[in-house]
Short mmCIF file of C-alpha atoms in Angstrom, two decimals:
data_model
loop_
_atom_site.label_atom_id
_atom_site.label_comp_id
_atom_site.label_asym_id
_atom_site.label_seq_id
_atom_site.Cartn_x
_atom_site.Cartn_y
_atom_site.Cartn_z
CA UNK A 108 -36.72 -37.67 111.39
CA UNK A 109 -35.57 -37.58 114.67
CA UNK A 110 -33.54 -40.69 115.90
CA UNK A 111 -33.79 -42.48 119.29
CA UNK A 112 -30.25 -42.83 121.18
CA UNK A 113 -29.30 -44.39 124.58
CA UNK A 114 -26.78 -42.17 126.44
CA UNK A 115 -24.73 -43.63 128.80
CA UNK A 116 -25.13 -40.68 131.57
CA UNK A 117 -22.95 -40.97 134.89
CA UNK A 118 -23.49 -37.63 135.94
CA UNK A 119 -19.73 -36.76 135.43
CA UNK A 120 -18.14 -34.26 132.98
CA UNK A 121 -17.78 -36.62 129.89
CA UNK A 122 -20.95 -38.04 129.86
CA UNK A 123 -22.96 -35.00 130.64
CA UNK A 124 -21.35 -33.31 127.58
CA UNK A 125 -21.94 -36.57 125.55
CA UNK A 126 -25.91 -35.96 126.74
CA UNK A 127 -25.59 -32.38 125.45
CA UNK A 128 -23.96 -33.35 121.88
CA UNK A 129 -26.60 -36.07 121.44
CA UNK A 130 -29.06 -33.56 122.02
CA UNK A 131 -27.71 -30.74 119.88
CA UNK A 132 -27.60 -33.40 117.03
CA UNK A 133 -31.06 -33.83 117.39
CA UNK A 134 -31.25 -37.20 119.21
CA UNK A 135 -34.39 -38.68 121.33
CA UNK A 136 -32.22 -39.40 124.25
CA UNK A 137 -33.19 -42.26 126.60
CA UNK A 138 -30.48 -41.61 129.30
CA UNK A 139 -29.08 -44.72 131.44
CA UNK A 140 -27.42 -44.41 134.71
CA UNK A 141 -26.15 -47.17 137.32
CA UNK A 142 -26.57 -47.79 140.41
CA UNK A 143 -23.75 -50.18 141.09
CA UNK A 144 -22.90 -49.23 144.65
CA UNK A 145 -20.20 -47.01 143.70
CA UNK A 146 -18.51 -44.70 146.42
CA UNK A 147 -19.26 -41.81 144.60
CA UNK A 148 -23.24 -42.56 144.26
CA UNK A 149 -23.27 -38.44 144.58
CA UNK A 150 -22.97 -38.48 140.77
CA UNK A 151 -26.37 -40.02 140.28
CA UNK A 152 -28.14 -37.16 141.49
CA UNK A 153 -25.91 -35.18 139.32
CA UNK A 154 -27.12 -37.56 136.37
CA UNK A 155 -30.77 -36.73 137.03
CA UNK A 156 -30.28 -33.12 137.06
CA UNK A 157 -28.42 -33.45 134.06
CA UNK A 158 -31.30 -35.64 132.22
CA UNK A 159 -33.76 -32.82 133.70
CA UNK A 160 -32.20 -29.97 132.11
CA UNK A 161 -31.76 -31.82 128.69
CA UNK A 162 -35.32 -32.70 128.95
CA UNK A 163 -34.60 -36.57 127.98
CA UNK A 164 -37.68 -38.48 126.43
CA UNK A 165 -36.70 -41.11 129.54
CA UNK A 166 -33.87 -41.43 132.13
CA UNK A 167 -33.78 -44.83 133.89
CA UNK A 168 -31.04 -45.27 137.06
CA UNK A 169 -30.37 -49.06 136.92
CA UNK A 170 -29.52 -50.57 140.35
CA UNK A 171 -26.87 -53.49 139.54
CA UNK A 172 -24.32 -54.09 142.52
CA UNK A 173 -20.83 -54.57 141.20
CA UNK A 174 -19.38 -54.32 144.89
CA UNK A 175 -20.80 -58.00 145.31
CA UNK A 176 -17.57 -58.72 142.92
CA UNK A 177 -15.13 -56.36 144.63
CA UNK A 178 -11.87 -55.95 142.79
CA UNK A 179 -11.90 -51.99 142.46
CA UNK A 180 -11.57 -49.24 144.68
CA UNK A 181 -14.64 -47.78 143.56
CA UNK A 182 -16.65 -50.50 144.89
CA UNK A 183 -14.59 -51.80 147.54
CA UNK A 184 -14.09 -49.94 150.75
CA UNK A 185 -11.16 -51.73 151.77
CA UNK A 186 -9.33 -50.53 148.72
CA UNK A 187 -7.95 -47.11 148.94
CA UNK A 188 -8.53 -44.73 145.75
CA UNK A 189 -5.30 -43.50 144.45
CA UNK A 190 -4.14 -40.08 144.88
CA UNK A 191 -1.70 -37.32 144.05
CA UNK A 192 -0.46 -39.68 140.88
CA UNK A 193 1.71 -37.29 139.01
CA UNK A 194 -0.57 -36.09 135.81
CA UNK A 195 2.09 -37.64 133.31
CA UNK A 196 2.11 -41.25 135.28
CA UNK A 197 -1.76 -41.08 134.77
CA UNK A 198 -2.65 -43.79 131.98
CA UNK A 199 0.76 -45.88 132.21
CA UNK A 200 -1.31 -48.73 134.19
CA UNK A 201 -4.58 -49.75 134.92
CA UNK A 202 -5.26 -47.95 138.33
CA UNK A 203 -7.10 -49.41 141.46
CA UNK A 204 -10.38 -47.55 140.30
CA UNK A 205 -10.83 -50.04 137.40
CA UNK A 206 -14.52 -51.68 137.82
CA UNK A 207 -13.87 -55.14 136.12
CA UNK A 208 -15.86 -55.17 133.18
CA UNK A 209 -17.64 -52.19 133.52
CA UNK A 210 -18.06 -50.61 130.36
CA UNK A 211 -18.82 -54.12 129.09
CA UNK A 212 -21.81 -54.97 131.76
CA UNK A 213 -22.73 -51.11 130.92
CA UNK A 214 -23.06 -51.16 127.08
CA UNK A 215 -24.95 -54.83 127.57
CA UNK A 216 -27.45 -53.42 129.33
CA UNK A 217 -27.62 -50.27 127.37
CA UNK A 218 -28.10 -52.58 124.44
CA UNK A 219 -31.01 -53.95 125.86
CA UNK A 220 -32.40 -50.62 126.76
CA UNK A 221 -32.20 -49.64 122.79
CA UNK A 222 -33.43 -52.69 121.33
CA UNK A 223 -36.73 -52.13 124.01
CA UNK A 224 -36.68 -48.49 122.87
CA UNK A 225 -36.34 -48.66 118.93
CA UNK A 226 -32.70 -47.00 119.39
CA UNK A 227 -29.91 -47.88 116.80
CA UNK A 228 -27.69 -45.54 118.60
CA UNK A 229 -25.52 -45.95 121.87
CA UNK A 230 -23.72 -43.03 122.90
CA UNK A 231 -20.75 -43.33 125.46
CA UNK A 232 -17.83 -40.62 126.89
CA UNK A 233 -14.87 -42.86 126.24
CA UNK A 234 -11.96 -41.09 125.62
CA UNK A 235 -8.34 -42.19 124.57
CA UNK A 236 -6.34 -39.18 125.16
CA UNK A 237 -7.41 -38.02 128.84
CA UNK A 238 -8.05 -40.97 130.24
CA UNK A 239 -6.65 -43.27 133.07
CA UNK A 240 -5.80 -46.24 131.09
CA UNK A 241 -8.85 -48.42 131.18
CA UNK A 242 -8.55 -50.96 128.86
CA UNK A 243 -12.35 -50.69 128.08
CA UNK A 244 -12.10 -47.03 126.73
CA UNK A 245 -10.04 -48.20 123.84
CA UNK A 246 -10.87 -47.69 120.38
CA UNK A 247 -10.80 -51.64 119.71
CA UNK A 248 -12.89 -52.53 122.78
CA UNK A 249 -15.65 -49.96 121.07
CA UNK A 250 -15.35 -51.47 117.70
CA UNK A 251 -15.41 -55.31 119.09
CA UNK A 252 -18.92 -54.57 121.02
CA UNK A 253 -20.39 -52.87 117.97
CA UNK A 254 -19.99 -55.85 116.17
CA UNK A 255 -21.06 -57.93 118.78
CA UNK A 256 -24.41 -55.61 119.22
CA UNK A 257 -25.08 -56.52 115.60
CA UNK A 258 -24.70 -60.26 116.17
CA UNK A 259 -26.36 -60.82 119.09
CA UNK A 260 -29.74 -59.00 118.96
CA UNK A 261 -32.70 -59.80 117.53
CA UNK A 262 -33.42 -56.33 116.03
CA UNK A 263 -30.25 -56.89 114.02
CA UNK A 264 -30.72 -60.19 112.88
CA UNK A 265 -34.39 -60.30 112.30
CA UNK A 266 -34.99 -56.56 111.77
CA UNK A 267 -31.98 -55.38 109.90
CA UNK A 268 -31.41 -52.86 112.37
CA UNK A 269 -27.74 -51.57 112.62
CA UNK A 270 -26.64 -50.53 115.88
CA UNK A 271 -23.75 -48.13 116.43
CA UNK A 272 -21.78 -47.02 119.51
CA UNK A 273 -21.14 -43.48 119.17
CA UNK A 274 -18.06 -42.11 120.67
CA UNK A 275 -18.05 -38.23 120.26
CA UNK A 276 -15.17 -37.57 122.70
CA UNK A 277 -12.87 -40.35 121.83
CA UNK A 278 -9.85 -38.10 120.07
CA UNK A 279 -10.72 -34.92 122.43
CA UNK A 280 -8.47 -33.65 124.96
CA UNK A 281 -10.45 -32.83 128.28
CA UNK A 282 -10.05 -29.02 127.45
CA UNK A 283 -11.69 -29.67 124.22
CA UNK A 284 -14.61 -31.31 125.75
CA UNK A 285 -14.90 -28.68 128.42
CA UNK A 286 -15.21 -25.83 125.76
CA UNK A 287 -17.33 -28.15 123.72
CA UNK A 288 -19.61 -28.42 126.74
CA UNK A 289 -19.86 -24.85 127.58
CA UNK A 290 -20.65 -24.00 123.71
CA UNK A 291 -23.77 -26.26 124.55
CA UNK A 292 -24.82 -25.13 127.74
CA UNK A 293 -23.69 -27.57 130.12
CA UNK A 294 -23.18 -26.68 134.06
CA UNK A 295 -20.28 -28.07 134.87
CA UNK A 296 -21.21 -26.95 138.56
CA UNK A 297 -23.63 -29.64 138.52
CA UNK A 298 -21.72 -32.28 137.37
CA UNK A 299 -19.81 -34.78 140.01
CA UNK A 300 -16.48 -36.71 138.74
CA UNK A 301 -14.55 -37.59 141.85
CA UNK A 302 -13.93 -41.03 142.69
CA UNK A 303 -13.77 -39.96 146.41
CA UNK A 304 -15.93 -37.28 147.54
CA UNK A 305 -16.62 -36.28 150.97
CA UNK A 306 -19.79 -36.75 152.84
CA UNK A 307 -20.88 -33.23 151.58
CA UNK A 308 -20.56 -34.46 147.70
CA UNK A 309 -17.80 -32.27 147.51
CA UNK A 310 -14.73 -33.38 145.41
CA UNK A 311 -11.22 -34.51 146.80
CA UNK A 312 -9.34 -32.85 144.72
CA UNK A 313 -6.43 -35.31 144.69
CA UNK A 314 -7.67 -38.47 142.73
CA UNK A 315 -6.82 -39.21 139.42
CA UNK A 316 -10.49 -38.35 138.00
CA UNK A 317 -10.36 -34.80 139.96
CA UNK A 318 -6.54 -34.26 138.41
CA UNK A 319 -7.65 -34.86 135.00
CA UNK A 320 -10.56 -32.68 135.62
CA UNK A 321 -9.02 -29.78 136.86
CA UNK A 322 -6.30 -30.09 134.56
CA UNK A 323 -8.96 -29.99 131.49
CA UNK A 324 -10.46 -26.87 133.11
CA UNK A 325 -7.15 -25.34 133.27
CA UNK A 326 -6.31 -26.21 129.68
CA UNK A 327 -9.42 -24.37 128.75
CA UNK A 328 -8.61 -21.38 130.31
CA UNK A 329 -11.73 -21.76 133.00
CA UNK A 330 -11.90 -22.55 136.73
CA UNK A 331 -13.85 -25.29 137.77
CA UNK A 332 -17.18 -23.98 139.25
CA UNK A 333 -17.71 -27.87 141.11
CA UNK A 334 -17.25 -27.90 144.68
CA UNK A 335 -14.04 -29.27 146.43
CA UNK A 336 -13.76 -29.76 150.03
CA UNK A 337 -9.81 -28.59 149.81
CA UNK A 338 -7.91 -26.62 147.82
CA UNK A 339 -7.65 -29.23 144.50
CA UNK A 340 -3.97 -29.64 143.45
CA UNK A 341 -3.98 -28.35 139.84
#
């Protein structure tokens, strides 16, 4: 029997790979993206293209303006995105691109979406190896949220539903993620990962997100097919 699953789909490399994995595992996918007034809103078009390519059951783009809170270079135009950080330094501190409580907010809304779509699984592309030091990407956070989901919902309390937060990328390197995506037919030329794209939507090639992505393609022995405004550093 095909199971329903909510997939958090940003339009980036990781989340698009997760969507491909969920479809490959015969899940009926309900994709959820967020328009949170992020400076890299070009990723939303990439999410729409991915949802169409994988023929998901439903794709909802939910507006939620996190720029009203500020506190992140992704939502506050007055805060610069960190650039040209050495790869070995990425993850040693929480960068300016951290959006306060973003994954907590996103997973909470995904939980509501799951409860209304009879989905017991929420798939998210968090990773503890090639990541930028965000505290809401850690396994401890995922376990805590899964416990919350099974305490705070009608589906769990009255109907016996057991929600699972599925993290298929958790222990994979970026190179391994890319190789798996290629096996599943992901077109990475349509994905957008950069935190500071230009007006044409081309990646900057120097922010932390770009550096991790480029290093992943290098480790996979491939060239990143996404467009860049300048020659990337890695």
